[in-house]
């Protein structure tokens, strides 16, 4: 049964201000997303849905945006941490990791791999000191990937077994195209690495308009079965989710999918695992 007292941590959302100019992917043809989204816009959603804290994730490939998010986090009580960005391929990348890690709200880093035609650079041996610096600083690596890139993250997890890795949005399965089997096999293989977590977020975007809980059910069951109750965590992907679902609709769907789980597992999904994955 659903536990109405389950604490909720939103482990994945964004803020942006268009005038900053570093959101290259965010264009005027994107409807409701093409406007500013800031802390006061999210506050009512959190209050109405019993969410007590959040993790703020970068949306631009610039360190300037990361520091902007740090500033918002220091001014906003509910933000527990920030997953930022650095240039992993910079000559001084290890030092950049150490610098951003000094900020008290920095909990992780995320290169934006999903749209890169060739993201294999993430496996370059030259990056070993960068990942060592992340481990030393106790930072989590967020993997923003699509299904065909799951193998890259699998290799990364094997190479750096003490690096905590969180796969965003279940690796974005192509739900609208009814693609399941290949994604399912790849995500199952990746889940075999104990240092990898999976973020249950963003799936209404992948399912598209007209999604239902039934649409999402087999994707949820697959990641739950392979990652288990201790390595899957909930996030909203707000405001990106607004293209297909309100904040309340996504929470309701997630509660429905988990309502038959034991209460301790519901709590892990909605809160405890975020603490575990990001050491917040």
Short mmCIF file of C-alpha atoms in Angstrom, two decimals:
data_model
loop_
_atom_site.label_atom_id
_atom_site.label_comp_id
_atom_site.label_asym_id
_atom_site.label_seq_id
_atom_site.Cartn_x
_atom_site.Cartn_y
_atom_site.Cartn_z
CA UNK A 1 0.00 0.00 0.00
CA UNK A 2 1.08 3.61 -0.54
CA UNK A 3 2.71 5.27 2.47
CA UNK A 4 1.42 8.84 2.60
CA UNK A 5 4.19 9.74 5.05
CA UNK A 6 7.04 8.85 2.69
CA UNK A 7 9.52 11.73 2.58
CA UNK A 8 10.23 12.83 -0.97
CA UNK A 9 13.50 14.14 -2.38
CA UNK A 10 13.34 15.27 -5.99
CA UNK A 11 16.70 14.01 -7.24
CA UNK A 12 16.59 15.72 -10.63
CA UNK A 13 15.33 19.12 -11.68
CA UNK A 14 16.64 22.21 -13.44
CA UNK A 15 16.47 25.98 -13.29
CA UNK A 16 17.31 28.32 -16.12
CA UNK A 17 17.19 31.98 -17.05
CA UNK A 18 17.08 32.47 -20.82
CA UNK A 19 19.01 35.73 -20.85
CA UNK A 20 22.09 33.86 -19.61
CA UNK A 21 22.49 32.64 -23.19
CA UNK A 22 24.31 29.34 -22.57
CA UNK A 23 21.41 26.91 -23.12
CA UNK A 24 22.15 26.04 -26.74
CA UNK A 25 19.61 23.22 -26.82
CA UNK A 26 16.76 25.45 -25.60
CA UNK A 27 15.11 27.10 -28.61
CA UNK A 28 12.00 29.18 -29.23
CA UNK A 29 10.16 26.27 -30.87
CA UNK A 30 10.10 24.33 -27.58
CA UNK A 31 6.81 25.75 -26.36
CA UNK A 32 6.31 25.83 -22.61
CA UNK A 33 10.00 25.18 -21.93
CA UNK A 34 11.12 28.39 -23.59
CA UNK A 35 10.79 30.67 -20.57
CA UNK A 36 12.56 31.23 -17.28
CA UNK A 37 12.18 28.61 -14.55
CA UNK A 38 13.46 29.64 -11.13
CA UNK A 39 13.04 28.64 -7.46
CA UNK A 40 9.79 30.50 -6.86
CA UNK A 41 8.24 28.67 -9.83
CA UNK A 42 9.01 25.26 -8.34
CA UNK A 43 8.12 26.02 -4.71
CA UNK A 44 4.34 25.54 -5.07
CA UNK A 45 4.86 22.17 -6.79
CA UNK A 46 7.02 20.97 -3.92
CA UNK A 47 4.63 22.20 -1.25
CA UNK A 48 1.56 20.73 -2.94
CA UNK A 49 3.18 17.32 -3.40
CA UNK A 50 5.05 16.84 -0.13
CA UNK A 51 8.57 17.17 -1.56
CA UNK A 52 10.95 18.35 1.17
CA UNK A 53 14.22 18.72 -0.74
CA UNK A 54 15.71 18.68 -4.22
CA UNK A 55 18.87 18.08 -6.19
CA UNK A 56 19.51 20.72 -8.86
CA UNK A 57 21.15 19.52 -12.09
CA UNK A 58 23.06 21.52 -14.70
CA UNK A 59 21.41 22.27 -18.04
CA UNK A 60 24.22 24.11 -19.84
CA UNK A 61 27.77 22.94 -20.64
CA UNK A 62 29.45 25.87 -18.91
CA UNK A 63 31.11 26.36 -15.57
CA UNK A 64 29.45 29.77 -15.45
CA UNK A 65 26.06 28.09 -15.25
CA UNK A 66 27.32 25.75 -12.53
CA UNK A 67 28.36 28.71 -10.40
CA UNK A 68 25.03 30.37 -11.13
CA UNK A 69 23.30 27.25 -9.78
CA UNK A 70 25.53 27.28 -6.72
CA UNK A 71 24.29 30.81 -6.05
CA UNK A 72 20.65 29.75 -6.36
CA UNK A 73 21.30 26.80 -4.05
CA UNK A 74 22.75 29.00 -1.34
CA UNK A 75 19.63 31.20 -1.50
CA UNK A 76 17.09 28.34 -1.59
CA UNK A 77 16.47 26.24 1.50
CA UNK A 78 15.08 23.18 -0.24
CA UNK A 79 18.07 22.60 -2.58
CA UNK A 80 20.22 19.91 -0.96
CA UNK A 81 22.89 19.81 -3.65
CA UNK A 82 23.96 20.69 -7.19
CA UNK A 83 25.17 18.41 -9.97
CA UNK A 84 27.36 20.73 -12.01
CA UNK A 85 29.53 20.71 -15.13
CA UNK A 86 33.21 21.03 -15.92
CA UNK A 87 35.10 20.48 -19.16
CA UNK A 88 36.36 16.92 -18.65
CA UNK A 89 38.67 17.29 -21.64
CA UNK A 90 40.43 20.43 -20.42
CA UNK A 91 44.13 20.11 -19.63
CA UNK A 92 43.46 21.20 -16.06
CA UNK A 93 40.27 19.17 -15.63
CA UNK A 94 41.44 17.54 -12.40
CA UNK A 95 42.03 20.94 -10.86
CA UNK A 96 38.63 22.11 -12.09
CA UNK A 97 37.05 19.16 -10.28
CA UNK A 98 38.83 20.12 -7.08
CA UNK A 99 37.77 23.76 -7.38
CA UNK A 100 34.06 23.12 -7.89
CA UNK A 101 34.09 20.43 -5.20
CA UNK A 102 35.07 23.07 -2.66
CA UNK A 103 31.57 24.52 -2.89
CA UNK A 104 29.40 23.16 -0.08
CA UNK A 105 26.48 22.38 -2.41
CA UNK A 106 28.48 20.51 -5.06
CA UNK A 107 27.51 16.83 -5.03
CA UNK A 108 28.30 15.68 -8.57
CA UNK A 109 29.26 16.43 -12.16
CA UNK A 110 27.57 15.74 -15.47
CA UNK A 111 28.98 15.96 -18.99
CA UNK A 112 26.18 16.19 -21.54
CA UNK A 113 26.91 12.97 -23.44
CA UNK A 114 23.49 12.23 -24.90
CA UNK A 115 23.73 14.22 -28.12
CA UNK A 116 27.41 13.78 -28.85
CA UNK A 117 28.00 11.84 -32.09
CA UNK A 118 31.01 10.18 -30.48
CA UNK A 119 31.14 10.10 -26.68
CA UNK A 120 33.87 7.47 -26.49
CA UNK A 121 36.28 10.16 -25.29
CA UNK A 122 34.83 9.57 -21.83
CA UNK A 123 36.84 6.31 -21.77
CA UNK A 124 40.18 7.94 -22.62
CA UNK A 125 42.93 6.81 -20.27
CA UNK A 126 43.97 10.45 -19.94
CA UNK A 127 40.81 11.05 -17.92
CA UNK A 128 41.87 8.70 -15.12
CA UNK A 129 43.16 11.59 -12.96
CA UNK A 130 39.85 13.42 -13.45
CA UNK A 131 37.85 10.50 -12.14
CA UNK A 132 40.35 10.02 -9.34
CA UNK A 133 39.77 13.65 -8.37
CA UNK A 134 36.00 13.04 -8.35
CA UNK A 135 36.41 10.03 -6.08
CA UNK A 136 38.73 11.96 -3.81
CA UNK A 137 36.20 14.80 -3.60
CA UNK A 138 33.31 12.33 -2.99
CA UNK A 139 31.44 13.50 -6.10
CA UNK A 140 28.94 11.43 -8.10
CA UNK A 141 29.08 11.12 -11.90
CA UNK A 142 25.73 11.68 -13.62
CA UNK A 143 25.41 9.86 -16.95
CA UNK A 144 23.10 11.69 -19.35
CA UNK A 145 22.91 9.05 -22.06
CA UNK A 146 20.71 7.32 -24.60
CA UNK A 147 20.34 3.54 -24.96
CA UNK A 148 23.13 3.14 -27.52
CA UNK A 149 25.57 4.72 -25.04
CA UNK A 150 24.82 2.38 -22.13
CA UNK A 151 27.83 0.24 -23.04
CA UNK A 152 30.16 3.23 -22.60
CA UNK A 153 28.95 3.76 -19.06
CA UNK A 154 29.23 0.04 -18.38
CA UNK A 155 32.90 0.18 -19.35
CA UNK A 156 33.35 3.30 -17.23
CA UNK A 157 31.77 1.61 -14.20
CA UNK A 158 34.04 -1.42 -14.57
CA UNK A 159 37.13 0.73 -14.95
CA UNK A 160 36.35 2.92 -11.92
CA UNK A 161 34.50 0.64 -9.47
CA UNK A 162 34.66 3.13 -6.59
CA UNK A 163 33.13 5.95 -8.66
CA UNK A 164 29.44 6.37 -7.94
CA UNK A 165 27.51 6.65 -11.22
CA UNK A 166 23.87 7.67 -11.60
CA UNK A 167 22.20 6.97 -14.95
CA UNK A 168 19.74 9.78 -15.66
CA UNK A 169 16.22 9.05 -16.94
CA UNK A 170 16.78 5.27 -17.12
CA UNK A 171 19.06 5.99 -20.13
CA UNK A 172 16.10 7.41 -22.07
CA UNK A 173 14.44 4.32 -23.54
CA UNK A 174 12.53 5.07 -26.76
CA UNK A 175 9.14 4.42 -25.21
CA UNK A 176 7.12 6.27 -27.87
CA UNK A 177 8.66 4.00 -30.52
CA UNK A 178 7.84 0.96 -28.35
CA UNK A 179 11.48 -0.05 -28.21
CA UNK A 180 12.19 -2.23 -25.20
CA UNK A 181 14.23 -5.38 -25.69
CA UNK A 182 17.62 -3.94 -26.64
CA UNK A 183 17.41 -1.23 -23.98
CA UNK A 184 16.27 -3.85 -21.46
CA UNK A 185 19.26 -6.10 -22.16
CA UNK A 186 21.75 -3.25 -21.98
CA UNK A 187 20.33 -1.71 -18.81
CA UNK A 188 20.29 -5.15 -17.20
CA UNK A 189 23.96 -5.67 -17.97
CA UNK A 190 24.85 -2.24 -16.60
CA UNK A 191 22.91 -2.87 -13.39
CA UNK A 192 25.31 -5.71 -12.65
CA UNK A 193 27.88 -3.12 -11.58
CA UNK A 194 27.33 -2.31 -7.91
CA UNK A 195 28.53 1.31 -8.23
CA UNK A 196 25.75 2.25 -10.68
CA UNK A 197 22.41 3.78 -9.68
CA UNK A 198 19.40 4.51 -11.89
CA UNK A 199 17.29 7.65 -11.78
CA UNK A 200 13.59 7.11 -12.50
CA UNK A 201 12.85 10.41 -14.16
CA UNK A 202 12.07 11.91 -17.54
CA UNK A 203 10.08 8.96 -18.83
CA UNK A 204 6.95 10.86 -19.80
CA UNK A 205 9.12 12.89 -22.16
CA UNK A 206 10.33 9.66 -23.78
CA UNK A 207 6.77 8.26 -23.89
CA UNK A 208 5.28 11.42 -25.38
CA UNK A 209 1.75 12.83 -25.18
CA UNK A 210 -0.88 10.29 -24.32
CA UNK A 211 1.37 8.29 -21.98
CA UNK A 212 -0.26 6.30 -19.22
CA UNK A 213 0.94 4.45 -16.14
CA UNK A 214 0.41 1.25 -18.11
CA UNK A 215 2.78 2.59 -20.77
CA UNK A 216 5.50 3.10 -18.16
CA UNK A 217 4.90 -0.02 -16.12
CA UNK A 218 7.23 -2.47 -17.85
CA UNK A 219 10.05 0.07 -17.96
CA UNK A 220 9.68 0.68 -14.24
CA UNK A 221 9.54 -3.04 -13.48
CA UNK A 222 12.66 -3.69 -15.53
CA UNK A 223 14.83 -1.10 -13.77
CA UNK A 224 13.39 -2.04 -10.39
CA UNK A 225 14.12 -5.72 -10.95
CA UNK A 226 17.70 -5.23 -12.12
CA UNK A 227 18.82 -2.36 -9.88
CA UNK A 228 16.86 -3.47 -6.84
CA UNK A 229 15.37 -1.35 -4.06
CA UNK A 230 18.68 0.24 -3.01
CA UNK A 231 19.89 1.68 -6.34
CA UNK A 232 16.92 3.37 -7.98
CA UNK A 233 15.88 6.92 -7.09
CA UNK A 234 13.08 9.26 -8.07
CA UNK A 235 13.33 12.60 -9.83
CA UNK A 236 10.92 14.90 -11.65
CA UNK A 237 13.03 16.31 -14.49
CA UNK A 238 11.05 19.52 -13.98
CA UNK A 239 10.56 21.72 -15.97
CA UNK A 240 11.41 19.45 -18.92
CA UNK A 241 8.60 17.13 -17.83
CA UNK A 242 6.06 19.91 -18.38
CA UNK A 243 6.06 19.15 -22.09
CA UNK A 244 4.15 15.95 -21.31
CA UNK A 245 3.16 15.94 -17.62
CA UNK A 246 2.56 18.25 -14.69
CA UNK A 247 4.66 17.82 -11.57
CA UNK A 248 1.64 16.36 -9.76
CA UNK A 249 0.86 13.94 -12.59
CA UNK A 250 4.39 12.54 -12.55
CA UNK A 251 4.36 12.10 -8.77
CA UNK A 252 0.98 10.39 -8.96
CA UNK A 253 2.21 8.03 -11.66
CA UNK A 254 5.34 7.21 -9.65
CA UNK A 255 3.29 6.57 -6.52
CA UNK A 256 0.97 4.29 -8.46
CA UNK A 257 3.88 2.30 -9.87
CA UNK A 258 5.36 1.80 -6.38
CA UNK A 259 2.20 1.46 -4.29
CA UNK A 260 2.49 -2.31 -3.88
CA UNK A 261 6.08 -2.18 -2.64
CA UNK A 262 6.91 -2.48 1.05
CA UNK A 263 6.95 0.88 2.79
CA UNK A 264 10.72 0.76 3.37
CA UNK A 265 11.27 0.28 -0.36
CA UNK A 266 8.96 3.17 -1.19
CA UNK A 267 10.99 5.34 1.16
CA UNK A 268 14.21 4.19 -0.46
CA UNK A 269 12.85 5.05 -3.91
CA UNK A 270 11.57 8.51 -3.00
CA UNK A 271 14.27 9.60 -0.57
CA UNK A 272 16.84 7.29 0.99
CA UNK A 273 18.52 6.28 -2.25
CA UNK A 274 19.12 9.92 -3.20
CA UNK A 275 21.07 10.29 0.02
CA UNK A 276 22.96 7.10 -0.76
CA UNK A 277 23.77 7.96 -4.37
CA UNK A 278 24.94 11.51 -3.70
CA UNK A 279 26.11 11.32 -0.06
CA UNK A 280 23.96 14.32 0.86
#
